[in-house]
Coordinates of C-alpha atoms in Angstrom, one line a residue:
Chain A
M1 CA -32.4 11.2 4.9
G2 CA -33.7 8.1 6.6
S3 CA -34.7 4.6 5.0
P4 CA -35.4 4.3 1.3
I5 CA -37.3 1.4 1.4
T6 CA -40.7 0.7 3.0
S7 CA -40.1 -3.2 2.5
W8 CA -37.6 -5.9 2.3
D9 CA -38.9 -7.3 -0.4
G10 CA -37.1 -6.8 -3.7
A11 CA -35.2 -4.1 -2.1
E12 CA -31.3 -3.5 -3.3
A13 CA -29.4 0.3 -2.3
Y14 CA -31.0 0.6 1.4
F15 CA -28.6 3.0 2.5
T16 CA -29.7 5.8 4.2
G17 CA -31.1 8.1 1.6
A18 CA -30.3 6.0 -1.5
G19 CA -32.3 7.6 -4.2
G20 CA -32.2 11.2 -2.9
A21 CA -29.7 13.9 -2.4
S22 CA -28.8 13.4 1.4
P23 CA -26.0 11.0 0.1
A24 CA -24.7 13.7 -1.9
L25 CA -24.6 16.3 0.9
L26 CA -23.1 13.9 3.7
L27 CA -20.6 13.0 1.0
I28 CA -19.9 16.6 0.7
L29 CA -19.6 17.1 4.2
S30 CA -17.2 14.2 4.4
V31 CA -15.0 15.5 2.0
I32 CA -14.8 19.0 3.5
A33 CA -14.3 17.3 6.9
T34 CA -11.7 15.3 5.4
F35 CA -9.7 18.3 3.8
A36 CA -10.1 20.6 6.8
A37 CA -8.7 18.1 9.0
I38 CA -5.6 18.0 7.5
W39 CA -6.0 22.0 6.9
Y40 CA -6.4 22.4 10.5
G41 CA -3.2 19.6 11.1
A42 CA -1.0 21.7 9.0
K43 CA -1.8 25.4 10.8
H44 CA -1.2 23.8 14.2
E45 CA 1.8 22.0 12.8
T46 CA 2.8 25.6 11.7
H47 CA 2.1 27.1 15.1
S48 CA 4.3 24.2 17.0
Y49 CA 7.1 24.7 15.0
E50 CA 6.9 28.6 15.1
R51 CA 6.7 28.4 18.7
L52 CA 9.7 26.2 19.1
E53 CA 11.9 29.0 17.3
L54 CA 10.9 31.9 19.6
E55 CA 11.7 29.6 23.1
Chain B
M1 CA -45.5 -39.8 -11.1
E2 CA -46.0 -36.0 -12.2
Q3 CA -46.2 -34.9 -8.9
E4 CA -42.7 -36.8 -7.8
I5 CA -41.1 -35.0 -11.1
A6 CA -42.5 -31.7 -9.4
D7 CA -41.2 -32.3 -6.0
L8 CA -38.0 -33.3 -7.1
T9 CA -37.8 -30.0 -9.7
A10 CA -38.6 -28.0 -6.7
R11 CA -35.9 -29.4 -4.6
L12 CA -33.3 -29.3 -7.4
A13 CA -34.3 -25.2 -7.9
A14 CA -34.3 -24.8 -3.9
L15 CA -30.7 -26.6 -3.7
E16 CA -29.2 -24.3 -6.9
E17 CA -30.5 -21.3 -4.7
G18 CA -28.6 -22.7 -1.6
A19 CA -25.4 -23.4 -3.6
G20 CA -25.7 -20.1 -5.1
W21 CA -25.9 -17.9 -1.7
A22 CA -23.3 -20.3 -0.2
N23 CA -21.2 -19.4 -3.2
T24 CA -22.0 -15.5 -2.7
I25 CA -21.5 -15.6 0.8
N26 CA -18.3 -17.9 1.1
M27 CA -16.8 -15.2 -1.5
E28 CA -17.7 -12.1 1.0
V29 CA -16.3 -14.2 3.5
Y30 CA -12.9 -14.8 1.6
Y31 CA -12.3 -11.5 1.2
W32 CA -13.5 -9.9 4.3
W33 CA -10.8 -12.1 5.8
C34 CA -8.2 -11.1 3.5
T35 CA -9.0 -7.7 4.3
A36 CA -8.3 -8.2 8.1
L37 CA -5.3 -9.9 7.1
M38 CA -4.1 -6.9 5.6
F39 CA -4.2 -5.2 8.6
C40 CA -1.4 -7.2 10.0
I41 CA 0.6 -4.8 7.4
H42 CA -0.2 -1.8 8.7
A43 CA 0.6 -3.2 12.3
G44 CA 3.8 -4.6 11.3
F45 CA 4.4 -1.1 9.4
L46 CA 3.6 0.8 13.0
A47 CA 5.7 -1.3 14.8
Y48 CA 8.8 -1.1 12.2
E49 CA 8.3 2.7 11.6
M50 CA 8.5 2.8 15.2
G51 CA 11.4 1.2 15.8
A52 CA 12.9 2.2 13.3
S53 CA 13.1 5.9 14.3
R54 CA 15.4 7.5 17.2
K55 CA 13.7 8.0 20.6
K56 CA 13.1 11.3 19.8
N57 CA 10.8 11.1 17.2
V58 CA 9.4 7.7 18.1
L59 CA 5.4 8.9 18.4
A60 CA 5.8 11.4 15.5
S61 CA 6.7 8.6 13.7
G62 CA 4.1 6.8 14.8
I63 CA 1.0 9.2 14.3
K64 CA 2.4 9.7 10.7
N65 CA 1.9 6.1 9.8
I66 CA -1.6 5.6 11.7
L67 CA -2.9 8.9 9.6
A68 CA -2.0 7.9 6.6
L69 CA -4.3 4.4 7.0
A70 CA -6.9 7.1 8.2
F71 CA -7.2 9.3 5.3
M72 CA -6.4 7.0 2.8
I73 CA -9.7 5.1 3.3
P74 CA -12.0 8.3 2.9
T75 CA -10.3 9.3 -0.1
F76 CA -10.3 5.9 -1.3
F77 CA -14.0 5.9 -1.3
F78 CA -14.2 9.7 -2.4
F79 CA -12.0 9.1 -5.7
G80 CA -10.1 5.7 -5.7
W81 CA -12.5 3.2 -6.6
W82 CA -13.7 5.5 -9.5
I83 CA -10.1 5.8 -10.7
Y84 CA -9.7 2.1 -10.9
L85 CA -12.9 1.2 -12.8
A86 CA -12.6 4.2 -15.1
F87 CA -9.0 4.1 -16.5
P88 CA -8.1 0.7 -17.6
N89 CA -7.7 2.3 -21.3
G90 CA -4.8 4.6 -20.2
L91 CA -5.5 8.5 -19.0
I92 CA -8.6 9.0 -21.0
P93 CA -11.3 8.1 -18.6
D94 CA -14.3 5.5 -19.2
F95 CA -17.3 7.3 -17.4
E96 CA -19.5 4.4 -18.4
A97 CA -17.7 1.6 -16.6
G98 CA -16.4 4.4 -14.0
A99 CA -19.9 5.4 -13.5
Y100 CA -20.0 2.0 -10.6
G101 CA -17.2 3.5 -8.5
I102 CA -18.6 6.9 -8.0
P103 CA -19.2 7.6 -4.6
W104 CA -23.1 8.2 -5.1
S105 CA -23.4 4.9 -7.1
D106 CA -25.9 2.5 -5.6
A107 CA -23.2 0.0 -5.6
M108 CA -21.2 2.4 -3.4
G109 CA -23.1 1.0 0.0
P110 CA -25.4 -1.0 1.4
N111 CA -27.5 -3.2 -1.3
L112 CA -28.7 -6.3 -1.4
A113 CA -28.4 -6.9 -4.9
D114 CA -24.6 -6.0 -4.7
N115 CA -22.2 -8.9 -2.6
E116 CA -18.9 -7.9 -4.4
T117 CA -18.4 -4.0 -4.7
G118 CA -18.1 -3.2 -0.8
I119 CA -15.4 -6.2 -0.1
F120 CA -13.5 -5.5 -3.0
W121 CA -13.2 -1.8 -2.3
A122 CA -11.9 -2.9 1.2
A123 CA -9.1 -5.2 -0.2
F124 CA -8.2 -2.5 -2.8
A125 CA -8.4 0.1 -0.1
L126 CA -5.8 -1.6 1.8
F127 CA -3.8 -2.4 -0.4
G128 CA -3.4 1.5 -1.4
A129 CA -2.7 2.3 2.0
T130 CA 0.1 -0.5 2.0
T131 CA 1.5 1.8 -0.8
A132 CA 1.2 4.7 1.7
S133 CA 2.8 3.0 4.7
I134 CA 5.8 1.6 2.2
F135 CA 6.3 5.6 1.6
S136 CA 5.7 6.7 5.0
G137 CA 9.0 4.5 6.3
A138 CA 11.4 6.0 3.8
V139 CA 10.5 9.9 5.0
I140 CA 10.5 9.3 8.8
E141 CA 12.3 12.2 11.2
R142 CA 12.2 15.3 8.9
I143 CA 9.0 15.3 6.8
R144 CA 6.2 17.8 7.8
L145 CA 3.1 15.5 8.7
S146 CA 0.6 17.7 6.6
A147 CA 3.1 17.5 3.3
F148 CA 3.3 13.6 4.0
L149 CA -0.5 13.3 4.0
I150 CA -0.9 15.1 0.7
L151 CA 1.5 12.9 -0.2
A152 CA -0.2 10.2 0.7
I153 CA -3.3 10.5 -0.4
V154 CA -2.1 11.2 -3.7
L155 CA 0.1 7.9 -3.5
G156 CA -2.8 5.6 -2.3
S157 CA -6.2 7.1 -3.7
V158 CA -4.8 8.3 -6.8
A159 CA -1.2 7.2 -8.5
W160 CA -1.2 3.5 -7.2
I161 CA -4.9 2.8 -8.0
L162 CA -4.7 4.5 -11.9
A163 CA -1.3 2.1 -12.0
A164 CA -3.6 -0.7 -10.5
S165 CA -5.9 0.1 -13.3
W166 CA -3.9 -0.3 -16.3
A167 CA -1.8 -3.1 -14.6
W168 CA -4.1 -5.3 -12.1
H169 CA -7.1 -5.1 -14.0
G170 CA -8.8 -7.5 -16.6
D171 CA -9.4 -5.0 -18.7
G172 CA -6.2 -3.0 -18.2
W173 CA -4.3 -2.1 -21.7
L174 CA -0.7 -3.4 -20.2
L175 CA -2.3 -6.8 -20.4
T176 CA -4.7 -6.2 -23.0
Q177 CA -2.1 -5.0 -25.6
W178 CA 1.0 -6.2 -24.2
G179 CA 0.8 -9.4 -22.4
W180 CA 1.5 -8.2 -19.0
H181 CA 1.7 -10.5 -15.8
D182 CA 1.7 -9.5 -12.1
F183 CA -0.2 -11.4 -9.8
G184 CA 1.5 -9.9 -6.8
A185 CA 1.9 -6.7 -7.7
A186 CA 5.2 -6.4 -7.7
G187 CA 4.8 -3.3 -10.0
A188 CA 1.3 -1.1 -9.1
V189 CA 2.0 -1.3 -5.6
H190 CA 6.3 -2.0 -5.0
M191 CA 7.4 -0.1 -7.8
V192 CA 4.7 2.5 -7.5
A193 CA 5.1 2.8 -4.4
G194 CA 9.0 2.8 -4.1
F195 CA 9.8 5.2 -6.9
F196 CA 7.4 7.5 -5.4
A197 CA 9.1 7.4 -2.1
L198 CA 12.7 8.1 -4.3
G199 CA 10.7 10.9 -5.8
V200 CA 9.8 12.3 -2.5
L201 CA 13.2 11.8 -1.1
I202 CA 15.3 13.8 -3.5
N203 CA 13.4 17.0 -2.4
L204 CA 13.2 16.3 0.8
G205 CA 17.1 15.8 1.4
P206 CA 18.9 13.5 4.1
R207 CA 17.8 13.2 7.8
I208 CA 20.5 16.0 9.6
G209 CA 23.9 14.3 10.4
R210 CA 23.0 11.7 7.9
F211 CA 26.2 12.3 5.6
N212 CA 29.3 13.9 6.1
E213 CA 30.5 16.0 4.0
D214 CA 32.8 13.9 2.3
G215 CA 30.4 11.5 1.5
T216 CA 30.3 9.2 4.1
V217 CA 27.4 8.0 6.0
N218 CA 26.5 7.9 9.5
A219 CA 24.2 5.1 10.6
L220 CA 21.2 7.0 12.5
A221 CA 20.6 3.6 14.6
P222 CA 16.6 2.9 15.1
H223 CA 15.7 3.7 18.7
N224 CA 14.5 -0.2 19.1
L225 CA 15.6 -2.5 16.2
P226 CA 13.9 -5.9 18.1
F227 CA 10.8 -3.9 17.5
A228 CA 11.5 -3.2 13.8
I229 CA 12.3 -6.6 13.5
F230 CA 8.9 -7.9 14.8
G231 CA 7.2 -5.1 12.7
L232 CA 8.6 -6.8 9.4
M233 CA 7.8 -10.3 10.7
L234 CA 4.5 -9.1 10.9
I235 CA 3.9 -7.5 7.4
I236 CA 4.8 -10.9 6.5
V237 CA 1.8 -12.3 7.9
G238 CA -0.7 -9.8 6.4
F239 CA 1.0 -10.3 3.2
F240 CA -0.7 -13.8 3.3
G241 CA -4.0 -12.0 3.0
F242 CA -2.8 -9.5 1.0
L243 CA -1.5 -12.1 -1.7
A244 CA -5.2 -14.0 -0.8
G245 CA -6.9 -10.8 -1.9
C246 CA -4.5 -11.4 -5.1
I247 CA -6.8 -14.1 -6.4
I248 CA -10.6 -14.1 -7.6
Y249 CA -12.8 -16.3 -6.0
A250 CA -15.9 -17.3 -8.5
G251 CA -17.0 -20.0 -6.5
D252 CA -18.3 -22.0 -9.2
G253 CA -15.0 -23.0 -10.8
Q254 CA -11.3 -23.0 -10.6
W255 CA -9.8 -19.5 -9.1
T256 CA -8.4 -17.3 -11.2
T257 CA -6.2 -14.2 -11.2
I258 CA -6.9 -10.8 -12.1
F259 CA -5.9 -11.5 -15.6
G260 CA -8.1 -14.1 -16.1
N261 CA -5.8 -17.5 -16.0
P262 CA -6.5 -20.5 -13.7
A263 CA -4.4 -20.6 -10.8
T264 CA -4.8 -22.1 -7.7
L265 CA -3.6 -21.1 -4.0
S266 CA -1.6 -24.3 -3.6
A267 CA 0.4 -22.1 -6.0
V268 CA 0.7 -19.2 -4.1
A269 CA 1.7 -21.2 -1.1
F270 CA 4.6 -23.3 -2.3
N271 CA 6.1 -20.0 -4.2
T272 CA 5.3 -17.4 -1.4
L273 CA 7.0 -19.5 1.4
M274 CA 9.9 -20.5 -0.4
C275 CA 10.9 -16.9 -1.8
F276 CA 10.6 -15.6 1.4
S277 CA 13.1 -18.3 2.7
G278 CA 15.7 -16.9 -0.5
G279 CA 15.6 -13.8 0.7
I280 CA 16.4 -14.2 4.3
I281 CA 19.3 -16.3 4.0
S282 CA 20.9 -14.5 0.9
A283 CA 20.2 -10.7 2.8
W284 CA 21.8 -13.1 6.0
L285 CA 25.3 -14.0 3.8
V286 CA 25.4 -10.4 2.5
T287 CA 24.6 -8.0 5.8
R288 CA 24.6 -10.2 8.8
D289 CA 22.0 -8.1 9.8
P290 CA 18.6 -8.9 11.2
F291 CA 16.8 -5.8 9.9
W292 CA 17.6 -6.4 6.2
M293 CA 17.7 -10.0 6.7
M294 CA 13.4 -9.5 7.4
S295 CA 13.5 -6.6 5.0
G296 CA 15.0 -9.0 2.9
A297 CA 12.6 -11.4 3.3
L298 CA 10.0 -8.8 1.7
A299 CA 12.3 -7.9 -1.3
G300 CA 12.2 -11.9 -1.8
I301 CA 8.7 -11.9 -1.9
F302 CA 8.4 -9.1 -4.2
S303 CA 11.3 -10.4 -6.3
A304 CA 8.7 -13.7 -7.4
A305 CA 5.6 -12.2 -6.8
P306 CA 4.7 -11.6 -10.4
G307 CA 4.4 -15.0 -10.9
L308 CA 3.6 -16.5 -7.6
D309 CA 1.0 -18.2 -9.4
L310 CA 3.3 -19.8 -12.3
Y311 CA 6.6 -20.3 -10.8
W312 CA 8.4 -23.8 -9.8
P313 CA 9.5 -23.6 -6.3
P314 CA 12.7 -23.5 -7.0
M315 CA 12.6 -20.8 -8.9
S316 CA 11.3 -18.7 -6.8
F317 CA 13.3 -19.2 -4.2
L318 CA 16.3 -18.6 -6.6
L319 CA 14.8 -15.5 -7.3
G320 CA 13.8 -14.5 -3.9
A321 CA 17.4 -14.9 -3.1
V322 CA 18.7 -12.4 -6.0
G323 CA 16.3 -10.0 -4.3
G324 CA 17.0 -10.3 -0.9
A325 CA 20.6 -9.5 -2.0
I326 CA 20.7 -6.6 -4.3
A327 CA 17.9 -4.1 -1.6
P328 CA 20.6 -3.7 0.4
L329 CA 23.4 -3.3 -2.1
A330 CA 20.8 -1.1 -3.8
D331 CA 20.3 1.0 -0.5
K332 CA 24.0 1.3 -0.5
W333 CA 24.1 2.6 -3.9
L334 CA 21.0 5.2 -3.1
Q335 CA 23.4 6.5 -0.4
K336 CA 26.8 7.5 -3.1
F337 CA 23.6 10.1 -4.1
R338 CA 22.7 10.9 -0.7
I339 CA 20.0 9.6 -0.9
D340 CA 18.6 9.0 3.3
D341 CA 15.9 5.9 2.9
A342 CA 15.5 5.3 6.5
V343 CA 14.0 1.8 5.9
G344 CA 15.2 0.7 2.8
A345 CA 11.7 1.1 0.9
V346 CA 13.2 2.4 -2.4
S347 CA 15.3 -0.7 -3.1
V348 CA 13.4 -3.4 -1.0
H349 CA 10.2 -2.0 -2.9
G350 CA 11.0 -0.4 -5.7
V351 CA 14.3 -2.2 -7.1
A352 CA 12.9 -5.5 -6.1
G353 CA 9.5 -5.3 -7.4
F354 CA 11.7 -4.3 -10.5
W355 CA 13.8 -7.2 -10.6
G356 CA 10.5 -9.3 -10.0
L357 CA 9.3 -8.1 -13.1
L358 CA 11.8 -8.2 -15.2
A359 CA 12.7 -11.8 -14.2
F360 CA 9.1 -12.5 -15.0
G361 CA 9.8 -11.6 -18.8
L362 CA 13.1 -13.6 -18.6
F363 CA 11.8 -16.7 -17.4
A364 CA 8.1 -17.0 -17.5
S365 CA 7.5 -15.6 -20.9
G366 CA 4.9 -17.7 -23.4
Y367 CA 2.4 -18.4 -20.9
P368 CA -0.9 -17.8 -22.6
N369 CA -3.3 -14.8 -21.5
V370 CA -7.0 -15.6 -21.3
A371 CA -8.2 -12.0 -22.3
E372 CA -9.5 -11.4 -25.8
G373 CA -6.8 -10.4 -27.9
A374 CA -3.9 -10.3 -25.5
P375 CA -0.8 -11.5 -26.2
D376 CA 1.3 -14.5 -24.5
T377 CA 3.5 -13.2 -21.6
N378 CA 6.6 -11.8 -22.9
L379 CA 9.8 -9.6 -21.6
L380 CA 8.9 -6.5 -23.6
G381 CA 5.3 -6.5 -21.9
Q382 CA 7.1 -6.7 -18.5
M383 CA 9.4 -3.7 -19.5
I384 CA 6.9 -1.4 -21.0
G385 CA 4.6 -2.3 -17.8
A386 CA 7.6 -1.7 -15.6
G387 CA 8.5 1.6 -17.3
A388 CA 4.9 2.8 -16.7
M389 CA 4.7 1.5 -13.1
F390 CA 8.1 3.5 -12.6
L391 CA 6.9 7.0 -14.3
V392 CA 3.2 6.3 -12.3
G393 CA 5.4 6.5 -8.6
F394 CA 8.0 8.7 -9.7
V395 CA 6.7 11.7 -11.6
P396 CA 3.9 12.7 -9.0
G397 CA 6.0 12.0 -6.0
Y398 CA 9.0 14.5 -7.0
A399 CA 6.9 16.7 -8.9
I400 CA 4.3 17.6 -5.8
S401 CA 7.2 17.5 -3.3
W402 CA 9.5 19.6 -5.8
V403 CA 6.3 22.4 -5.5
M404 CA 5.8 21.3 -1.3
N405 CA 9.7 22.1 -1.3
A406 CA 9.5 25.4 -3.2
I407 CA 6.6 27.0 -1.0
G408 CA 8.5 25.4 2.4
A409 CA 5.9 23.1 3.3
L410 CA 7.6 19.6 2.5
R411 CA 10.0 19.8 5.9
I412 CA 10.5 20.6 9.4
P413 CA 12.4 23.3 10.8
E414 CA 16.1 22.4 11.6
K415 CA 15.4 23.1 15.1
A416 CA 12.5 20.8 15.4
E417 CA 14.7 18.4 13.6
L418 CA 17.2 18.6 16.6
L419 CA 15.0 18.5 19.3
G420 CA 13.4 15.7 17.8
M421 CA 9.4 15.7 16.5
D422 CA 7.8 14.3 19.8
K423 CA 8.9 17.2 21.7
A424 CA 7.9 19.5 19.2
K425 CA 4.7 18.8 18.7
V426 CA 3.3 15.9 20.3
P427 CA 1.1 16.3 23.5
V428 CA 2.4 12.9 25.3
S429 CA 6.0 11.3 25.6
A430 CA 6.6 7.5 24.4
Y431 CA 9.0 6.9 27.2
P432 CA 7.9 9.3 30.3
E433 CA 10.2 7.3 32.9
G434 CA 13.6 7.6 32.1
F435 CA 14.2 7.9 28.1
W436 CA 14.1 11.5 28.0
D437 CA 17.6 12.0 29.9
E438 CA 19.3 10.9 26.9
F439 CA 17.7 13.4 25.4
P440 CA 20.1 15.1 22.5
G441 CA 20.6 18.7 23.8
G442 CA 20.9 18.2 27.5
K443 CA 18.2 18.1 30.3
V444 CA 14.6 18.6 29.2
P445 CA 11.8 17.8 31.4
A446 CA 10.6 14.2 31.7
A447 CA 7.0 14.5 30.5
T448 CA 6.3 16.7 27.7
P449 CA 3.2 19.6 28.3
A450 CA -0.1 19.2 26.8
E451 CA -0.5 21.9 23.6

C-alpha cells in the first residue's frame, strides 16, 4: 500500500500500491462489495414483497 | 553562428515538446467533456423513465435507473474494458491485446506515461451505461430490481462491449473482414440494447392491465408526460457528447473515425441536426404525439448514425424521417404479440438502429476503408454486422431472463405490482402532499413509512 514512487522524475504508474500486491486485494474487495450489494438488495427486496403478501 | 544554430535548435525542440503536450492535453480535455456531456443522456433517461411511469412507481423507476449507472461503472472497470481490447477477432480472446485492459494493468490507473486509457475507458463506460438505460425504460413497473441490475451488468459490461469490440474497433472483424461501417454505433449500442430489451420483455410479460383478453391494448398513461418529453430532449443534448466521442482526436492531423477513415466534426454537425429534424417531423405526421415526436428525434439520429460522417445532409434528413415514422409503427406491431415496451425502446433503438445499418449498406456502399485488407463499405457487410448485433443483444437478454423467470426471480409479485413498487419497497414518497389520494386500491397513508 502507499506510494510506489519516491520521486516524480521518470515516474509512470503511480497509483497507490502500483506494482505490489495491494491493488489485487482492493480489486477483490471492490468486486465482493459490488456483487454483495446486489445480493443484499435482492434479499431486502424479497423481504419487502413477502411482508406485503402477509399484510 | 554556431551558437545561434544551437539556440534555434533548442528553441525548436522546446516548441515541438510544447506542441506535443498541447495535443495530448487537448485530447484529454476533448474526451473529458464528451463524457461530461454524456451524463446528460442519463439525466434525460432518468426524467424520461420517471415521467413515463405511473405515479405509484415513479421512485422505483428512478432508483432502478440510477443504480444501472452505478453498477455499470465498476463492473466495466472489472471486466468491460478487457473484453473490448481482447475480442476484436470474434469469440477467442487475444490475451496479449487484452492485457492493457485487465484491472491491475499499469494503464488502468493514474499513470504519467498514459493520458489515454482513463479518458477512453470513461467514455466507453458511459456508452455502456447508455445501453443499460435504454433497457431500463422498457421494463419499468414490474421487473425485480435485483434481476434488472444483473441484466443491466450483462448488457452494459459484457454484451454491448463485446459487440463494440467487433463493430466499433479499428481491428474488429466486421471491419477487417467485411468492410463494416457504423460511425455512431447504431449497431453496437442501439441494436444491441434494443434487442436485449426485447429478449427480456418476452419472458417478463406485460404490465397487469396492459392487454385485454381480445388482444386490444390499454394505455397505461405516463404520470408526467411533460417530464418525460423534457427527458427525451435532454437525451438529445447528451447525444452530442456521445457522437463527439465517436470520433478520434489525433491532434496532429485530421479527425478520423474509429474505423480509421478521415472525418470532420462539421460533417457530423450537418447530419446530426438534419436527421434529428427529419425524425421529429415524420413522427409528428404519423402520431401527433409529443412523446413519439421526441422519440422520433432519437430514432431519426439512429437511422443516420452509421453514416453521420459521410452522408449528404438531405439524405440524413430523409433517413431520419423514415426512422421517425417506422419507430411508432414498429411499437404498435410489437403490441400485437403482447410485447409491452413501456417506452418504445425496442422500436426506437433496435428497429431504427437496424434501419440505419440497412440504409447505410443501400446508400453508402463503395467508400474505401483504410484498415489493412478491409473491403470497401458494402451492403452484405452491413447485413452480417446487423445480424451479429441482433444476436449479441437478443440471445443473452432472452436466455438469462428465461432462467430468472424459471426460478421466480424476474418479476415482482402481483400484489406489489397492483399496489405500486414505491409503496411496496421505497422508504420515501414522491408526492407526499396529495398525489396518493388517487392511489389505486383506496385510501393509503400520505407518507410511506421507512423500512
